[in-house]
Coordinates of C-alpha atoms in Angstrom, one line a residue:
M1 CA 109.9 106.5 195.9
A2 CA 109.8 108.7 192.9
R3 CA 112.7 111.1 192.4
M4 CA 111.9 114.8 192.9
D5 CA 112.8 116.7 189.7
R6 CA 111.2 120.0 190.8
Y7 CA 113.2 122.0 193.4
L8 CA 112.9 125.4 195.1
S9 CA 116.1 127.1 196.2
G10 CA 116.3 129.0 199.5
P11 CA 116.0 132.4 197.9
Q12 CA 113.1 131.3 195.7
L13 CA 111.0 130.0 198.7
A14 CA 112.0 133.0 200.8
R15 CA 110.4 135.3 198.2
L16 CA 107.2 133.4 198.5
V17 CA 107.2 133.4 202.3
V18 CA 106.6 137.0 203.4
I19 CA 106.4 137.3 207.2
D20 CA 106.7 140.3 209.5
P21 CA 110.1 139.8 211.2
G22 CA 108.5 140.6 214.6
T23 CA 106.0 137.8 214.4
R24 CA 106.2 135.4 217.3
P25 CA 106.6 132.5 217.3
Y26 CA 108.3 132.8 213.9
Y27 CA 108.5 129.1 213.3
R28 CA 104.7 128.7 213.6
A29 CA 104.1 131.6 211.2
L30 CA 106.6 130.1 208.7
A31 CA 104.9 126.7 208.8
G32 CA 101.5 128.4 208.4
R33 CA 102.6 130.4 205.5
M34 CA 104.1 127.4 203.7
R35 CA 100.9 125.4 204.5
A36 CA 98.7 128.2 203.0
L37 CA 100.9 128.3 199.9
I38 CA 100.5 124.6 199.4
L39 CA 96.7 124.7 199.9
D40 CA 96.5 127.7 197.5
G41 CA 98.5 125.9 194.8
R42 CA 101.2 128.5 194.7
L43 CA 103.6 126.0 196.2
P44 CA 102.8 122.8 194.2
V45 CA 102.7 119.3 195.7
R46 CA 105.7 117.1 195.2
V47 CA 108.2 119.9 195.0
R48 CA 111.4 119.5 196.9
V49 CA 112.0 122.4 199.4
P50 CA 115.4 123.8 200.3
A51 CA 117.5 122.3 203.0
E52 CA 116.9 123.8 206.4
R53 CA 120.3 125.5 206.4
H54 CA 119.7 127.1 203.0
L55 CA 116.2 128.5 203.8
A56 CA 117.5 129.8 207.2
E57 CA 120.2 131.7 205.4
A58 CA 117.8 133.1 202.9
L59 CA 115.3 134.2 205.6
G60 CA 118.0 135.5 208.0
V61 CA 116.8 133.3 210.8
S62 CA 118.3 130.4 212.8
R63 CA 118.4 126.9 211.4
T64 CA 116.6 125.8 214.5
T65 CA 113.6 128.0 213.6
V66 CA 113.3 126.4 210.1
T67 CA 113.8 123.0 211.6
A68 CA 110.8 123.6 213.9
A69 CA 108.7 124.9 211.0
Y70 CA 109.5 121.8 208.9
D71 CA 108.8 119.5 211.8
R72 CA 105.4 121.1 212.3
L73 CA 104.6 120.7 208.6
R74 CA 105.6 117.0 208.7
E75 CA 103.3 116.5 211.7
Q76 CA 100.5 118.1 209.8
G77 CA 101.1 116.1 206.6
Y78 CA 102.3 118.9 204.4
L79 CA 105.9 117.7 204.1
D80 CA 107.3 114.3 203.3
S81 CA 110.9 113.5 204.1
R82 CA 113.4 110.7 203.6
Q83 CA 116.8 110.5 205.1
G84 CA 119.4 111.6 202.6
A85 CA 116.8 112.6 200.0
G86 CA 115.4 115.8 201.5
S87 CA 111.8 117.0 202.0
W88 CA 109.1 117.8 199.5
T89 CA 105.6 119.3 199.7
A90 CA 102.6 117.0 200.2
L91 CA 98.9 117.0 201.2
P92 CA 97.7 115.2 204.3
D93 CA 95.3 112.3 204.3
V94 CA 91.7 113.3 204.1
G95 CA 90.3 113.8 207.6
A96 CA 93.7 114.0 209.2
L97 CA 94.2 116.8 211.7
G98 CA 97.9 116.2 212.3
A99 CA 99.5 118.7 214.7
E100 CA 96.3 120.8 214.7
N101 CA 94.4 118.0 216.4
P102 CA 92.9 119.7 219.5
W103 CA 93.4 116.7 221.7
I104 CA 97.2 116.8 221.4
A105 CA 97.5 120.5 221.8
S106 CA 99.6 121.6 224.8
G107 CA 97.6 123.3 227.6
D108 CA 100.5 125.6 228.5
D109 CA 101.3 127.1 225.1
G110 CA 99.7 130.4 226.1
L111 CA 96.9 130.2 223.5
L112 CA 93.3 130.8 224.7
P113 CA 91.7 127.3 224.4
M114 CA 88.7 128.2 222.2
H115 CA 89.1 124.9 220.3
C116 CA 87.7 122.8 223.2
A117 CA 84.3 123.0 224.9
A118 CA 85.6 122.0 228.3
P119 CA 84.7 123.9 231.4
H120 CA 86.6 124.5 234.6
A121 CA 85.8 122.2 237.5
T122 CA 82.5 122.8 239.3
S123 CA 82.6 124.2 242.9
A124 CA 81.3 120.8 244.2
L125 CA 84.5 119.0 243.2
P126 CA 86.7 119.6 246.2
A127 CA 84.1 118.2 248.7
A128 CA 83.5 115.2 246.4
I129 CA 87.2 114.5 246.3
A130 CA 87.5 114.7 250.1
H131 CA 84.5 112.3 250.4
A132 CA 86.1 109.9 248.0
G133 CA 89.3 110.0 249.9
E134 CA 87.6 109.0 253.1
H135 CA 85.9 106.0 251.6
Y136 CA 88.8 104.9 249.3
P137 CA 90.8 102.8 251.8
R138 CA 88.0 100.3 252.4
Y139 CA 88.1 99.4 248.7
A140 CA 91.7 98.3 249.2
L141 CA 90.4 95.1 250.8
G142 CA 89.3 93.9 247.4
M143 CA 91.1 93.4 244.1
G144 CA 90.7 97.1 243.1
Y145 CA 88.8 97.0 239.9
D146 CA 85.4 96.0 238.5
P147 CA 85.1 95.9 234.7
T148 CA 81.5 97.1 234.9
G149 CA 82.1 99.8 237.4
I150 CA 81.6 100.1 241.2
T151 CA 78.1 99.6 242.5
P152 CA 77.6 103.1 244.1
L153 CA 78.2 104.8 240.8
R154 CA 76.1 102.4 238.7
E155 CA 73.3 102.9 241.2
A156 CA 73.7 106.7 241.0
V157 CA 73.6 106.7 237.1
A158 CA 70.6 104.3 237.0
A159 CA 68.8 106.5 239.6
R160 CA 69.4 109.6 237.5
Y161 CA 68.0 107.9 234.3
T162 CA 64.9 106.8 236.3
A163 CA 64.4 110.3 237.6
R164 CA 64.5 111.6 234.1
G165 CA 61.7 109.2 233.0
L166 CA 63.6 106.2 231.9
A167 CA 63.4 103.3 234.4
T168 CA 66.9 101.8 234.7
R169 CA 68.5 99.1 236.8
P170 CA 72.2 99.3 237.9
E171 CA 73.0 96.2 235.9
Q172 CA 72.1 98.1 232.7
I173 CA 75.0 100.6 233.4
L174 CA 78.6 100.1 232.3
V175 CA 81.1 102.6 233.7
T176 CA 83.7 103.7 231.1
T177 CA 86.8 105.9 231.1
G178 CA 85.0 108.9 229.5
A179 CA 82.4 109.1 226.8
Q180 CA 85.0 108.7 224.1
H181 CA 86.0 105.4 225.5
A182 CA 82.3 104.4 225.5
L183 CA 81.9 105.3 221.9
H184 CA 85.1 103.4 221.0
L185 CA 83.8 100.3 222.7
L186 CA 80.4 100.5 221.0
V187 CA 81.8 101.0 217.5
M188 CA 84.4 98.2 217.9
T189 CA 81.9 95.8 219.3
L190 CA 78.8 96.5 217.1
L191 CA 80.4 97.2 213.7
S192 CA 82.6 95.2 211.3
P193 CA 84.9 96.8 208.7
G194 CA 82.8 98.1 205.8
D195 CA 79.6 98.3 207.8
P196 CA 77.6 101.5 207.2
M197 CA 77.3 103.9 210.1
M198 CA 75.1 107.0 210.0
V199 CA 76.3 110.2 211.6
E200 CA 75.0 113.7 211.8
S201 CA 76.8 116.5 209.9
P202 CA 78.2 118.4 211.7
T203 CA 79.0 116.0 214.5
Y204 CA 81.4 115.2 217.3
P205 CA 84.8 114.7 215.7
H206 CA 85.9 111.7 217.7
I207 CA 83.0 109.5 216.5
L208 CA 84.5 110.0 213.0
D209 CA 87.9 109.0 214.4
A210 CA 86.4 105.8 215.9
A211 CA 84.5 104.9 212.7
R212 CA 87.6 105.4 210.5
L213 CA 89.6 103.3 212.9
R214 CA 87.1 100.5 212.6
G215 CA 86.9 100.8 208.8
A216 CA 83.2 101.6 208.8
R217 CA 81.5 103.3 205.9
I218 CA 80.4 106.7 207.2
V219 CA 77.0 107.9 206.0
P220 CA 76.6 111.6 206.9
V221 CA 73.1 113.2 207.1
G222 CA 72.9 117.0 207.4
V223 CA 71.5 118.8 210.4
P224 CA 69.8 122.0 208.9
S225 CA 69.8 125.3 210.7
G226 CA 66.4 124.7 212.2
G227 CA 67.2 121.2 213.6
W228 CA 66.8 117.6 212.4
H229 CA 64.5 116.6 209.5
L230 CA 63.1 113.2 210.3
D231 CA 62.7 112.3 206.7
L232 CA 66.4 112.9 206.0
L233 CA 67.4 110.7 209.0
T234 CA 65.0 108.0 207.9
S235 CA 66.1 108.0 204.3
A236 CA 69.8 107.9 205.2
M237 CA 69.2 104.9 207.5
R238 CA 67.0 103.0 205.0
Q239 CA 69.1 103.7 201.8
S240 CA 72.4 102.9 203.5
A241 CA 71.2 100.0 205.5
A242 CA 73.1 101.5 208.5
R243 CA 74.0 99.1 211.2
L244 CA 74.6 101.9 213.6
A245 CA 73.5 105.5 213.8
Y246 CA 75.1 108.1 216.1
V247 CA 73.0 111.1 217.2
I248 CA 73.4 113.9 219.7
P249 CA 69.8 114.9 220.5
D250 CA 70.5 117.1 223.5
F251 CA 72.1 120.4 222.7
Q252 CA 73.8 118.9 219.7
N253 CA 77.6 119.4 219.4
P254 CA 78.3 121.7 217.7
T255 CA 75.0 123.3 216.6
G256 CA 73.2 123.4 220.1
H257 CA 69.9 122.0 218.7
L258 CA 67.6 120.2 221.0
M259 CA 65.5 117.4 219.5
D260 CA 61.8 117.4 220.4
D261 CA 59.8 114.4 221.6
A262 CA 58.0 113.9 218.3
T263 CA 61.3 113.7 216.4
R264 CA 62.7 111.4 219.1
A265 CA 59.8 109.0 218.8
G266 CA 59.9 109.1 215.0
L267 CA 63.7 108.5 214.9
V268 CA 63.4 105.4 217.2
G269 CA 60.5 104.1 215.1
A270 CA 62.5 104.6 211.9
A271 CA 65.5 102.8 213.4
R272 CA 63.3 99.9 214.3
D273 CA 62.0 99.7 210.8
C274 CA 65.5 99.9 209.3
G275 CA 67.1 97.5 211.7
T276 CA 69.5 100.2 212.9
T277 CA 70.9 100.5 216.4
L278 CA 70.9 104.0 217.8
V279 CA 73.9 105.3 219.8
V280 CA 72.7 108.4 221.6
D281 CA 75.3 110.8 223.0
E282 CA 73.9 112.5 226.1
T283 CA 77.0 114.3 227.2
W284 CA 75.2 117.7 227.1
S285 CA 71.8 116.5 228.3
E286 CA 72.0 118.1 231.8
L287 CA 73.2 121.5 230.5
A288 CA 70.1 123.6 229.7
I289 CA 70.7 127.3 230.2
D290 CA 67.3 128.7 229.4
E291 CA 63.9 127.2 230.3
V292 CA 63.1 124.3 227.9
P293 CA 60.1 121.9 227.9
P294 CA 60.6 118.6 229.7
I295 CA 62.0 116.2 227.2
A296 CA 62.4 112.5 227.9
P297 CA 65.7 110.6 227.1
L298 CA 65.6 109.2 223.6
A299 CA 65.8 105.7 225.0
A300 CA 62.4 106.3 226.7
F301 CA 60.8 105.8 223.3
D302 CA 62.6 102.4 222.8
T303 CA 60.6 99.2 222.9
D304 CA 63.1 96.6 221.6
S305 CA 66.5 97.6 223.2
R306 CA 67.9 99.2 220.0
V307 CA 68.8 102.5 221.7
I308 CA 72.1 102.7 223.6
S309 CA 72.8 105.8 225.6
V310 CA 76.2 107.3 226.4
G311 CA 76.8 109.9 229.2
S312 CA 79.8 111.6 230.7
A313 CA 81.0 113.5 233.8
S314 CA 83.2 115.8 231.7
K315 CA 80.9 118.7 230.8
L316 CA 78.7 118.9 233.9
W317 CA 81.5 118.5 236.5
W318 CA 85.0 118.5 235.0
G319 CA 86.9 117.1 232.0
G320 CA 89.6 115.8 234.3
L321 CA 87.2 113.3 235.7
R322 CA 87.6 110.6 233.0
I323 CA 84.4 108.9 233.8
G324 CA 81.6 108.0 231.4
W325 CA 78.9 105.4 231.2
I326 CA 76.8 103.3 228.8
R327 CA 73.1 102.5 229.4
T328 CA 72.0 99.4 227.5
T329 CA 70.7 95.9 228.3
A330 CA 72.3 93.9 231.0
A331 CA 73.4 91.3 228.4
M332 CA 75.1 94.0 226.3
V333 CA 76.8 95.4 229.5
R334 CA 78.4 92.0 230.0
R335 CA 79.4 91.7 226.4
L336 CA 81.0 95.2 226.4
A337 CA 82.8 94.5 229.7
A338 CA 84.3 91.3 228.3
F339 CA 85.5 93.3 225.2
R340 CA 87.1 96.1 227.2
S341 CA 89.1 93.6 229.3
A342 CA 91.6 93.6 226.4
V343 CA 92.0 97.3 226.6
D344 CA 91.8 98.8 230.1
I345 CA 90.0 96.2 232.3
A346 CA 88.2 99.0 234.4
S347 CA 88.0 102.7 235.0
P348 CA 89.9 104.4 237.9
L349 CA 88.3 103.6 241.2
F350 CA 89.0 107.0 242.9
E351 CA 87.3 109.0 240.1
Q352 CA 84.3 106.7 240.2
L353 CA 83.9 107.4 243.9
V354 CA 84.2 111.2 243.2
V355 CA 81.5 111.1 240.5
A356 CA 79.2 108.9 242.6
R357 CA 79.3 111.6 245.3
L358 CA 78.7 114.4 242.8
F359 CA 75.5 112.8 241.6
E360 CA 74.1 113.5 245.1
D361 CA 74.1 117.2 244.4
I362 CA 73.5 117.2 240.7
E363 CA 70.7 119.9 240.7
E364 CA 73.0 122.4 242.5
T365 CA 75.7 121.8 239.9
R366 CA 73.2 122.2 237.1
A367 CA 72.1 125.5 238.5
E368 CA 75.7 126.6 238.8
R369 CA 76.4 125.7 235.2
R370 CA 73.3 127.6 234.1
R371 CA 74.6 130.7 235.7
T372 CA 78.2 130.5 234.5
F373 CA 77.5 129.1 231.0
G374 CA 74.7 131.6 230.6
A375 CA 76.9 134.5 231.4
S376 CA 79.6 133.3 229.0
R377 CA 77.2 132.6 226.2
D378 CA 75.7 136.0 226.4
A379 CA 79.1 137.7 226.6
L380 CA 80.4 135.7 223.6
A381 CA 77.3 136.5 221.5
A382 CA 77.5 140.2 222.4
A383 CA 81.2 140.4 221.6
L384 CA 80.7 138.7 218.2
E385 CA 77.8 141.0 217.3
R386 CA 80.0 144.0 218.2
R387 CA 83.2 142.9 216.5
M388 CA 82.1 140.5 213.7
P389 CA 78.6 141.7 212.7
D390 CA 78.9 139.9 209.3
W391 CA 79.0 136.5 211.1
S392 CA 75.7 134.7 211.7
F393 CA 74.7 132.3 214.4
A394 CA 71.7 131.1 216.5
V395 CA 71.9 131.4 220.3
P396 CA 71.2 127.9 221.7
K397 CA 69.2 127.3 224.8
G398 CA 71.9 125.1 226.3
G399 CA 75.0 123.1 225.6
G400 CA 78.4 124.8 225.3
S401 CA 79.1 126.4 221.9
L402 CA 78.0 128.7 219.1
W403 CA 78.0 127.3 215.6
I404 CA 78.9 130.2 213.4
R405 CA 78.6 130.8 209.7
L406 CA 81.5 132.9 208.3
E407 CA 79.8 133.9 205.0
G408 CA 82.3 132.7 202.5
A409 CA 85.5 132.8 204.6
S410 CA 87.8 129.9 205.3
A411 CA 87.6 128.7 208.9
T412 CA 90.9 126.9 208.6
A413 CA 92.7 130.0 207.4
L414 CA 91.1 132.0 210.2
A415 CA 92.3 129.3 212.7
D416 CA 95.9 129.7 211.4
A417 CA 95.7 133.4 211.8
A418 CA 94.1 133.3 215.2
A419 CA 96.9 131.0 216.5
C420 CA 99.4 133.7 215.7
H421 CA 97.3 136.1 217.8
G422 CA 97.0 133.8 220.8
V423 CA 93.8 131.9 220.2
R424 CA 93.3 128.2 219.3
L425 CA 90.2 127.7 217.3
A426 CA 88.2 124.7 216.0
P427 CA 87.3 125.2 212.3
G428 CA 84.1 123.7 211.0
A429 CA 86.0 121.1 208.9
W430 CA 86.8 119.2 212.1
F431 CA 83.1 118.4 212.5
G432 CA 82.5 117.2 209.0
L433 CA 83.7 114.8 206.3
D434 CA 86.2 115.3 203.5
G435 CA 86.8 119.0 204.0
T436 CA 83.2 120.1 204.3
L437 CA 81.9 122.8 206.6
E438 CA 84.9 125.0 205.9
G439 CA 82.7 128.1 206.1
R440 CA 81.8 127.3 209.7
L441 CA 83.4 127.8 213.1
R442 CA 82.6 126.4 216.5
L443 CA 83.2 128.8 219.4
P444 CA 82.6 127.4 222.9
F445 CA 81.2 129.5 225.8
T446 CA 82.5 127.1 228.5
Q447 CA 85.3 129.5 229.5
P448 CA 84.6 132.6 231.8
P449 CA 83.1 135.7 230.2
Q450 CA 86.4 137.6 230.3
V451 CA 88.2 134.8 228.4
V452 CA 85.6 134.5 225.6
T453 CA 85.5 138.3 225.2
E454 CA 89.3 138.6 225.0
A455 CA 89.3 135.7 222.5
V456 CA 86.9 137.6 220.2
E457 CA 89.1 140.7 220.3
R458 CA 92.1 138.6 219.3
I459 CA 90.1 136.9 216.5
A460 CA 89.0 140.3 215.2
E461 CA 92.6 141.4 215.1
A462 CA 93.6 138.2 213.3
R463 CA 91.0 138.9 210.6
V464 CA 92.6 142.3 210.0
R465 CA 96.3 141.5 210.3
G466 CA 96.3 137.9 209.1
P467 CA 98.6 135.2 210.4
Y468 CA 101.9 137.0 209.7
G469 CA 101.5 140.3 211.5
V470 CA 100.7 142.3 208.3
R471 CA 97.6 144.5 208.5
R472 CA 95.1 143.8 205.7
P473 CA 91.9 145.5 204.8
A474 CA 88.9 144.5 206.9
G475 CA 86.4 142.1 205.4
P476 CA 85.9 138.3 205.0
L477 CA 89.1 136.3 205.6
T478 CA 90.2 134.4 202.6
R479 CA 92.9 131.8 202.3
V480 CA 96.3 133.4 201.3

């Protein structure tokens, strides 16, 4: 490893790091300030930072506080360290979320969880759990797992597809441990390293994680403010020779767009011409808030089994139910089931029984979500229009989030500031490639109205005071 010739002393770094002494937690503010300085270029990369003891003395804080800040920066990729050689500034790998990854955030850190579009459990859950408990003992007579999923749940999922206009048999359903597990199985099974894979931009962050893990070549295609452009999708598939294309046609995450029948039919036809397999994420398909025209599942336009659908219990019922499913051919179900045997063999039996029971009252749950999500969506939109009138967004007819344009501001810098004011945010860069979408922010409306309203108040305060408790002039937030 190259020797670090450039070095900052404790007093030198302390002069760069200006933080209100009353800021809490101080270590987070310290890490955020150093991170911002690195991104801004005022703290160059590959400069050795002072030892924890020396910086603590210069700042007048405990060594434990500086240690916690340095640990956070290491997790984020902004510090490299070697035993006996010290620590020096760095930049994280492109696409890495580090300690800011929403899926490793603690749920009890006191921050309002506006980074995650996960709702509280539906009111139907307790009865479904009780029902599953009654029927659970009889399954103890068997071996306890089925790689394809238990028959009652596969029948329920198949019946729901059939009711939506897509005739489906139970043997076409593979039960998975959530939609993310389903996507992982499909990417690992259908792609080889280096294969091109088309994704929307913005898109669901975890599909990017899965594609990177597989070593796929990611081909982004933009989703304009008005929705999909079929010619852009077709050109991207044809020019890249994409083996796989991932789309979210139902209340797209994060934009909230709903793909119409004509575009669905055209997309399937284009995939057929290009030899591309379509993976369709239907996680939000049951969550219309306003009246929308009846729209068939995208696979209803399929004639040669190139559309694979993925669904989940997490948004409609509860994220704690780690149950998802794949709808495909019976042969592909068997292939995927054989592949998964090296990973988890089967999904939890009890949760499968719960979800099978929940399907029996799905329309009542959809009505409940329309009421609760609708109230939160309207409260969030009203609060934003009142407190952040310079932000722009379209109100979707369903789904779970607003996709906001910040008009020149940095979403990552805003997320850093908001964390110091008690709100965890998801900046737009999480939903794009290579640092794109920095001027966007996803705000979910899956929390109760009082929570989203309070979150907006804290975000507004963060814009004024910044991440370090120092009040600044109102206006677009820029990286410090």
